[in-house]
Short mmCIF file of C-alpha atoms (C1' of nucleotides) in Angstrom, two decimals:
data_model
loop_
_atom_site.label_atom_id
_atom_site.label_comp_id
_atom_site.label_asym_id
_atom_site.label_seq_id
_atom_site.Cartn_x
_atom_site.Cartn_y
_atom_site.Cartn_z
CA MET A 1 159.23 58.03 3.39
CA GLN A 2 158.71 54.32 3.65
CA THR A 3 162.10 53.20 4.89
CA PRO A 4 164.20 56.12 6.10
CA ALA A 5 167.31 54.99 7.88
CA PRO A 6 165.87 54.01 11.24
CA ASN A 7 167.11 56.24 14.04
CA GLN A 8 168.21 53.24 15.99
CA ALA A 9 168.69 50.08 14.03
CA ARG A 10 167.22 47.18 15.95
CA GLU A 11 169.55 44.79 14.20
CA PRO A 12 172.32 45.49 11.73
CA ASP A 13 170.54 43.51 9.03
CA ALA A 14 166.92 43.73 10.05
CA PRO A 15 164.39 42.49 7.51
CA PRO A 16 162.56 45.21 5.58
CA LEU A 17 159.46 45.42 7.71
CA CYS A 18 157.91 47.91 5.35
CA ALA A 19 158.00 45.35 2.57
CA ILE A 20 156.56 42.76 4.89
CA PHE A 21 153.74 45.07 5.80
CA ARG A 22 153.01 45.84 2.14
CA ARG A 23 152.94 42.15 1.34
CA HIS A 24 150.52 41.50 4.18
CA LEU A 25 148.25 44.31 3.04
CA LYS A 26 148.25 43.06 -0.52
CA ARG A 27 147.42 39.54 0.60
CA GLU A 28 144.42 40.95 2.43
CA GLY A 29 143.30 43.19 -0.40
CA LEU A 30 144.19 46.27 1.62
CA LYS A 31 146.04 49.38 0.58
CA PHE A 32 149.34 50.87 1.54
CA THR A 33 148.63 54.51 2.34
CA PRO A 34 150.84 57.37 3.54
CA GLU A 35 149.12 57.22 6.92
CA ARG A 36 149.92 53.55 7.34
CA ALA A 37 153.50 54.23 6.32
CA LYS A 38 153.75 56.94 8.95
CA VAL A 39 152.40 54.69 11.66
CA LEU A 40 154.79 51.93 10.67
CA ASP A 41 157.66 54.41 10.74
CA ALA A 42 156.78 55.67 14.18
CA THR A 43 156.46 52.11 15.35
CA LEU A 44 159.92 51.23 14.07
CA LYS A 45 161.45 54.08 16.05
CA THR A 46 159.97 52.60 19.15
CA VAL A 47 161.98 51.01 21.94
CA GLY A 48 160.28 48.44 24.10
CA VAL A 49 156.65 48.55 25.06
CA PHE A 50 154.53 51.54 24.10
CA GLU A 51 150.92 52.67 24.30
CA ALA A 52 148.74 53.73 21.41
CA ASP A 53 148.55 57.25 22.75
CA ARG A 54 152.33 57.47 22.98
CA LEU A 55 152.60 56.68 19.31
CA TYR A 56 149.92 59.21 18.55
CA LEU A 57 151.83 61.93 20.35
CA ASP A 58 155.09 60.91 18.67
CA LEU A 59 153.44 61.23 15.29
CA ARG A 60 151.98 64.63 16.06
CA GLY A 61 155.28 65.75 17.51
CA GLN A 62 156.91 64.99 14.17
CA GLY A 63 154.29 67.08 12.43
CA HIS A 64 152.43 64.11 11.02
CA ARG A 65 148.66 64.22 10.91
CA VAL A 66 147.15 60.83 11.56
CA SER A 67 143.81 60.48 13.27
CA LYS A 68 143.43 58.22 16.23
CA ALA A 69 140.91 56.16 14.33
CA THR A 70 143.48 55.45 11.65
CA LEU A 71 146.14 54.81 14.23
CA TYR A 72 144.08 52.15 15.96
CA ARG A 73 143.04 50.61 12.66
CA THR A 74 146.65 50.45 11.56
CA LEU A 75 147.88 48.98 14.82
CA LYS A 76 145.46 46.15 14.26
CA HIS A 77 146.84 45.51 10.81
CA LEU A 78 150.38 45.58 12.16
CA CYS A 79 149.36 42.95 14.68
CA ASP A 80 147.83 40.83 11.96
CA ALA A 81 150.98 41.19 9.93
CA GLY A 82 153.00 39.90 12.87
CA ILE A 83 155.05 43.06 13.06
CA ILE A 84 153.85 44.16 16.47
CA THR A 85 152.23 42.33 19.35
CA GLU A 86 149.63 43.52 21.77
CA VAL A 87 151.15 43.28 25.23
CA VAL A 88 148.50 43.19 27.89
CA LEU A 89 150.01 44.53 31.09
CA GLY A 90 146.95 46.16 32.63
CA PRO A 91 143.23 46.22 32.07
CA ASN A 92 142.86 49.85 31.14
CA GLN A 93 145.14 50.42 28.23
CA ALA A 94 146.65 48.29 25.52
CA HIS A 95 150.40 48.19 25.09
CA TYR A 96 152.22 47.19 21.95
CA GLU A 97 155.70 46.13 21.04
CA LEU A 98 157.68 45.43 17.93
CA SER A 99 157.84 41.68 17.74
CA PHE A 100 158.69 40.60 14.23
CA GLY A 101 161.08 37.68 14.35
CA GLN A 102 161.42 37.99 18.10
CA GLN A 103 161.04 35.38 20.77
CA PRO A 104 158.12 36.03 23.09
CA LYS A 105 159.27 38.09 26.03
CA GLY A 106 158.37 38.32 29.65
CA TYR A 107 157.68 41.55 31.48
CA LEU A 108 158.76 42.59 34.93
CA VAL A 109 156.59 45.49 36.06
CA CYS A 110 157.29 47.60 39.13
CA VAL A 111 154.15 47.95 41.20
CA HIS A 112 155.23 51.43 42.27
CA THR A 113 156.88 53.13 39.35
CA HIS A 114 155.43 50.97 36.56
CA ARG A 115 158.84 50.70 35.01
CA ILE A 116 158.94 47.74 32.67
CA VAL A 117 161.91 45.43 32.33
CA GLU A 118 161.81 42.80 29.64
CA PHE A 119 163.37 39.41 29.85
CA ASN A 120 163.71 36.30 27.80
CA THR A 121 161.26 33.44 28.14
CA ALA A 122 162.80 31.00 25.72
CA ASP A 123 162.79 28.27 28.36
CA LEU A 124 159.08 28.82 28.82
CA THR A 125 158.09 27.55 25.42
CA ASP A 126 158.45 23.91 26.38
CA LEU A 127 156.28 24.40 29.43
CA ARG A 128 153.75 26.24 27.32
CA ASP A 129 153.58 23.48 24.73
CA ARG A 130 153.25 20.84 27.40
CA ILE A 131 150.36 22.66 29.04
CA CYS A 132 148.62 23.16 25.71
CA ALA A 133 149.05 19.51 24.85
CA GLU A 134 147.53 18.50 28.16
CA HIS A 135 144.38 20.41 27.31
CA GLY A 136 144.26 19.72 23.59
CA PHE A 137 145.06 23.31 22.73
CA THR A 138 147.20 24.48 19.85
CA PRO A 139 149.54 27.12 21.21
CA VAL A 140 149.51 30.53 19.63
CA SER A 141 151.35 32.77 22.04
CA HIS A 142 152.14 33.23 25.68
CA ARG A 143 152.89 36.04 28.04
CA LEU A 144 154.53 36.01 31.45
CA VAL A 145 154.08 39.14 33.52
CA ILE A 146 155.76 39.50 36.88
CA HIS A 147 154.83 42.28 39.26
CA GLY A 148 157.37 43.27 41.82
CA LEU A 149 159.05 46.09 43.65
CA SER A 150 161.91 47.66 41.75
CA PRO A 151 165.16 48.55 43.54
CA GLU A 152 164.54 52.28 43.06
CA ALA A 153 161.06 52.02 44.45
CA ARG A 154 162.31 50.13 47.47
CA LYS A 155 164.94 52.79 48.04
CA ALA A 156 162.41 55.58 47.66
CA ALA A 157 160.09 53.85 50.09
CA ALA A 158 162.96 53.56 52.58
CA ASN A 159 163.57 57.31 52.36
CA ASP A 160 159.92 57.90 53.07
CA ARG A 161 160.32 56.87 56.68
CA GLY A 162 157.87 58.98 58.60
CA SER A 163 155.03 58.51 56.20
CA LYS A 164 152.94 55.43 56.53
CA PRO A 165 155.17 52.40 56.28
CA SER A 166 152.46 50.64 54.28
CA ALA A 167 153.55 51.00 50.69
CA LYS A 168 151.29 53.04 48.46
CA PRO A 169 151.73 52.88 44.68
CA VAL A 170 152.77 55.99 42.79
CA ARG A 171 149.74 55.76 40.53
CA PRO A 172 146.40 54.10 41.13
CA PRO A 173 146.74 50.33 40.82
CA SER A 174 146.16 48.97 37.35
CA SER A 175 147.38 45.44 37.90
CA MET B 1 124.30 37.59 56.48
CA GLN B 2 128.03 37.63 56.87
CA THR B 3 128.87 33.95 56.55
CA PRO B 4 125.92 32.01 55.21
CA ALA B 5 126.82 28.44 54.36
CA PRO B 6 128.58 28.93 51.03
CA ASN B 7 126.68 27.29 48.19
CA GLN B 8 129.75 25.48 47.07
CA ALA B 9 132.44 25.10 49.66
CA ARG B 10 135.78 25.71 48.01
CA GLU B 11 137.53 23.63 50.57
CA PRO B 12 136.07 21.57 53.42
CA ASP B 13 137.80 23.74 56.00
CA ALA B 14 138.21 27.03 54.20
CA PRO B 15 139.29 29.99 56.33
CA PRO B 16 136.59 32.48 57.23
CA LEU B 17 137.14 34.98 54.48
CA CYS B 18 134.51 37.26 55.91
CA ALA B 19 136.51 37.59 59.10
CA ILE B 20 139.64 38.21 57.12
CA PHE B 21 137.92 40.93 55.17
CA ARG B 22 136.64 42.56 58.34
CA ARG B 23 140.09 42.48 59.84
CA HIS B 24 141.54 44.10 56.75
CA LEU B 25 138.92 46.82 56.81
CA LYS B 26 139.51 47.52 60.45
CA ARG B 27 143.24 47.74 59.92
CA GLU B 28 142.63 50.36 57.26
CA GLY B 29 140.09 52.29 59.27
CA LEU B 30 137.31 51.25 56.91
CA LYS B 31 133.85 49.99 57.66
CA PHE B 32 132.12 46.71 57.15
CA THR B 33 128.83 47.56 55.49
CA PRO B 34 125.95 45.40 54.24
CA GLU B 35 126.92 46.25 50.67
CA ARG B 36 130.47 45.05 51.18
CA ALA B 37 129.14 41.89 52.77
CA LYS B 38 126.93 41.28 49.75
CA VAL B 39 129.79 41.76 47.34
CA LEU B 40 131.97 39.41 49.34
CA ASP B 41 129.18 36.85 49.40
CA ALA B 42 128.66 37.00 45.68
CA THR B 43 132.39 36.72 45.21
CA LEU B 44 132.56 33.59 47.31
CA LYS B 45 129.91 31.91 45.17
CA THR B 46 132.11 32.49 42.19
CA VAL B 47 133.86 29.75 40.27
CA GLY B 48 136.99 30.64 38.36
CA VAL B 49 137.56 33.95 36.65
CA PHE B 50 134.76 36.51 36.50
CA GLU B 51 134.17 40.05 35.34
CA ALA B 52 132.94 42.95 37.44
CA ASP B 53 129.77 43.15 35.41
CA ARG B 54 129.06 39.46 35.94
CA LEU B 55 129.16 39.97 39.67
CA TYR B 56 126.92 42.97 39.31
CA LEU B 57 124.33 40.96 37.44
CA ASP B 58 124.58 38.09 39.94
CA LEU B 59 123.90 40.51 42.77
CA ARG B 60 120.91 42.05 41.05
CA GLY B 61 119.64 38.60 40.13
CA GLN B 62 119.56 37.74 43.80
CA GLY B 63 117.59 40.86 44.51
CA HIS B 64 120.47 42.73 46.07
CA ARG B 65 120.88 46.39 45.33
CA VAL B 66 124.50 47.41 45.08
CA SER B 67 125.59 50.22 42.80
CA LYS B 68 128.38 49.68 40.34
CA ALA B 69 130.37 52.39 42.05
CA THR B 70 130.25 50.48 45.31
CA LEU B 71 130.98 47.24 43.52
CA TYR B 72 134.15 48.60 41.97
CA ARG B 73 135.19 50.22 45.22
CA THR B 74 134.67 46.98 47.06
CA LEU B 75 136.51 44.88 44.51
CA LYS B 76 139.50 47.10 45.11
CA HIS B 77 139.32 46.50 48.83
CA LEU B 78 139.03 42.77 48.27
CA CYS B 79 142.16 42.92 46.18
CA ASP B 80 143.95 44.85 48.89
CA ALA B 81 142.82 42.29 51.42
CA GLY B 82 144.33 39.55 49.30
CA ILE B 83 141.01 37.80 48.91
CA ILE B 84 140.70 38.27 45.18
CA THR B 85 143.21 39.00 42.45
CA GLU B 86 142.85 41.05 39.35
CA VAL B 87 143.49 38.74 36.42
CA VAL B 88 144.42 40.71 33.35
CA LEU B 89 143.52 38.64 30.32
CA GLY B 90 142.67 41.37 27.85
CA PRO B 91 143.00 45.12 27.61
CA ASN B 92 139.32 45.98 27.64
CA GLN B 93 137.92 44.55 30.81
CA ALA B 94 139.28 43.53 34.16
CA HIS B 95 138.80 39.99 35.38
CA TYR B 96 138.95 38.85 38.96
CA GLU B 97 139.33 35.58 40.78
CA LEU B 98 139.19 34.33 44.33
CA SER B 99 142.78 33.87 45.28
CA PHE B 100 143.11 33.77 49.05
CA GLY B 101 145.62 31.14 50.02
CA GLN B 102 145.91 29.91 46.46
CA GLN B 103 148.98 29.39 44.38
CA PRO B 104 149.16 31.77 41.45
CA LYS B 105 147.54 30.16 38.44
CA GLY B 106 148.14 30.26 34.74
CA TYR B 107 145.44 30.85 32.16
CA LEU B 108 144.93 29.13 28.84
CA VAL B 109 142.64 31.26 26.72
CA CYS B 110 141.09 30.12 23.46
CA VAL B 111 141.58 32.74 20.78
CA HIS B 112 138.26 31.80 19.21
CA THR B 113 135.80 30.99 21.97
CA HIS B 114 137.58 32.82 24.81
CA ARG B 115 137.06 29.82 27.02
CA ILE B 116 139.48 29.95 29.93
CA VAL B 117 141.24 26.92 31.35
CA GLU B 118 143.29 27.37 34.47
CA PHE B 119 146.40 25.47 35.31
CA ASN B 120 148.99 25.29 38.00
CA THR B 121 152.17 27.29 37.81
CA ALA B 122 153.85 26.13 40.97
CA ASP B 123 157.03 25.30 39.04
CA LEU B 124 157.08 28.84 37.75
CA THR B 125 157.79 30.45 41.09
CA ASP B 126 161.45 29.52 41.03
CA LEU B 127 161.87 31.00 37.60
CA ARG B 128 160.04 34.11 38.73
CA ASP B 129 162.23 34.57 41.78
CA ARG B 130 165.36 34.06 39.74
CA ILE B 131 164.31 36.69 37.22
CA CYS B 132 163.42 39.13 39.97
CA ALA B 133 166.74 38.56 41.68
CA GLU B 134 168.60 39.22 38.44
CA HIS B 135 167.00 42.65 38.22
CA GLY B 136 166.96 43.50 41.89
CA PHE B 137 163.20 43.25 42.09
CA THR B 138 161.21 41.92 44.99
CA PRO B 139 158.59 39.58 43.56
CA VAL B 140 154.97 40.31 44.32
CA SER B 141 153.00 38.21 41.86
CA HIS B 142 153.16 36.69 38.45
CA ARG B 143 150.79 35.70 35.70
CA LEU B 144 151.26 33.37 32.78
CA VAL B 145 148.67 33.64 30.03
CA ILE B 146 148.74 31.32 27.06
CA HIS B 147 146.64 31.97 24.01
CA GLY B 148 145.80 29.05 21.81
CA LEU B 149 143.18 27.27 19.80
CA SER B 150 140.89 25.06 21.84
CA PRO B 151 139.93 21.60 20.58
CA GLU B 152 136.29 22.64 20.10
CA ALA B 153 137.29 25.69 18.14
CA ARG B 154 139.53 23.64 15.92
CA LYS B 155 136.72 21.19 15.31
CA ALA B 156 134.26 23.99 14.57
CA ALA B 157 136.73 25.52 12.16
CA ALA B 158 137.09 22.17 10.43
CA ASN B 159 133.31 21.97 9.96
CA ASP B 160 133.37 25.42 8.45
CA ARG B 161 134.99 24.12 5.28
CA GLY B 162 133.59 26.29 2.53
CA SER B 163 133.99 29.55 4.37
CA LYS B 164 137.32 31.23 4.32
CA PRO B 165 139.92 28.84 5.71
CA SER B 166 141.61 31.79 7.39
CA ALA B 167 140.47 31.58 10.98
CA LYS B 168 138.35 34.44 12.25
CA PRO B 169 137.74 34.86 15.97
CA VAL B 170 134.22 34.53 17.35
CA ARG B 171 134.42 37.93 18.96
CA PRO B 172 136.56 40.92 18.08
CA PRO B 173 140.16 40.31 19.13
CA SER B 174 140.95 41.42 22.66
CA SER B 175 144.33 39.82 23.00
"C1'" DC C 1 137.17 53.41 -11.96
"C1'" DT C 2 136.38 50.47 -8.09
"C1'" DT C 3 137.24 49.59 -3.52
"C1'" DG C 4 139.04 50.64 0.32
"C1'" DC C 5 140.79 54.63 3.43
"C1'" DT C 6 140.78 58.93 6.22
"C1'" DG C 7 139.17 62.31 9.46
"C1'" DC C 8 135.79 63.83 12.24
"C1'" DA C 9 132.64 63.37 15.61
"C1'" DA C 10 129.66 60.59 17.93
"C1'" DA C 11 129.06 56.10 20.13
"C1'" DA C 12 130.34 52.39 23.09
"C1'" DG C 13 132.07 50.29 27.08
"C1'" DT C 14 134.34 50.09 31.43
"C1'" DT C 15 135.83 52.37 35.52
"C1'" DT C 16 136.06 56.63 38.39
"C1'" DT C 17 134.44 60.64 40.81
"C1'" DG C 18 131.58 64.60 42.98
"C1'" DC C 19 127.95 65.31 45.82
"C1'" DA C 20 124.16 65.00 49.17
"C1'" DC C 21 122.52 62.04 52.30
"C1'" DA C 22 122.85 57.67 55.29
"C1'" DC C 23 125.15 54.63 58.32
"C1'" DG C 24 128.81 51.78 60.94
"C1'" DT C 25 132.00 52.23 64.89
"C1'" DA D 1 128.96 62.41 66.69
"C1'" DC D 2 132.53 61.58 63.43
"C1'" DG D 3 134.30 59.88 59.59
"C1'" DT D 4 133.18 56.74 55.93
"C1'" DG D 5 130.02 54.69 52.61
"C1'" DT D 6 126.36 54.64 49.30
"C1'" DG D 7 123.69 55.71 45.15
"C1'" DC D 8 123.13 58.38 41.37
"C1'" DA D 9 124.57 60.63 37.52
"C1'" DA D 10 128.07 62.70 35.18
"C1'" DA D 11 132.90 62.46 33.93
"C1'" DA D 12 137.01 60.25 32.30
"C1'" DC D 13 139.31 57.43 29.12
"C1'" DT D 14 140.36 54.24 25.71
"C1'" DT D 15 138.76 52.19 21.60
"C1'" DT D 16 135.23 51.65 17.87
"C1'" DT D 17 132.12 53.03 14.26
"C1'" DG D 18 129.12 55.72 10.75
"C1'" DC D 19 129.56 58.68 7.17
"C1'" DA D 20 131.01 61.85 3.36
"C1'" DG D 21 134.61 62.82 0.70
"C1'" DC D 22 139.38 61.13 -1.00
"C1'" DA D 23 142.88 58.21 -2.90
"C1'" DA D 24 145.49 53.77 -3.94
"C1'" DG D 25 145.69 49.84 -7.16
#
DNA sequence: CTTGCTGCAAAAGTTTTGCACACGT
DNA sequence: ACGTGTGCAAAACTTTTGCAGCAAG
């Protein structure tokens, strides 16, 4: 149950995140429970950025019973353990992403469709460290979010000739 | 009422934001009401990043009666007009900032005290445009948020010798 | 066994919405 | 006058928390 062959291996020789999680829990005097294992599992099957509710539905869809309270509590522990990262894309809902051993990423978000494209920000780390140094800060993490119009959205908008030319987002704006 | 001498002029010859707001409203078939004027006024007295609730309290403190519903509705219009920008720093609450005619800024947020330091990201625009081009996106805006430990927080933590050395945030984590 | 964990339901906090009435244009 | 706006209160939503019973180390 703890480490079933992941549906889609992230890396051929990925580190055993389950073990890492257990170690973190032990260090903190916390317990490794079936519920936490299930949440970790669901998280590992994840691709890209996801919301808490998405994970909740995934779990239920697989017949697993985990309460939302436990889910949120576990997501926090997974953050603390460095396995996932909270990705703040909008003000209304938290997003998360597997991040163990990964470089910080940037996010390109379509203002119309909300599709998210990730990109590398390796060359940003120097800039980040310089800025932190200038202000006496010790860097912890950084996040670059770009909002733009995706090619599909532009195409769709072009087909909409006849409606108002002023572009209206597909869903209410949430940054 | 519309353009009282701003308490703290942002720039010696700042553009008349009130006029710009009115023009935007007219273009959209919306109305310029006393409440919207009050919200704009309070916004103009703002320094740096603020929360919706802060503005609400400011307004009430000045004896103005504007409902939260109207405040939120107006903030949206101000965003549309390009006068303010929604600054997403954490998942739980939206932040805003005067942004008309300003370069996009970056934000350095202390993980302990949540103090916010702003910095310039002019040199980021090229990178942004390059990334957008690579993915066929048309850039709209970008936001770089750096989380780190502020000098004060580090000092305070140093004084806390005796408590747990493991750093604990001042307030519950909100990215 | 001791200490932490879970589920439930209620609470908390921010933002949105329906409605009746009021007001810019 | 017409079409929007406003305030209020309730709703919507995500996330947190209190509590009684349960389970991991």
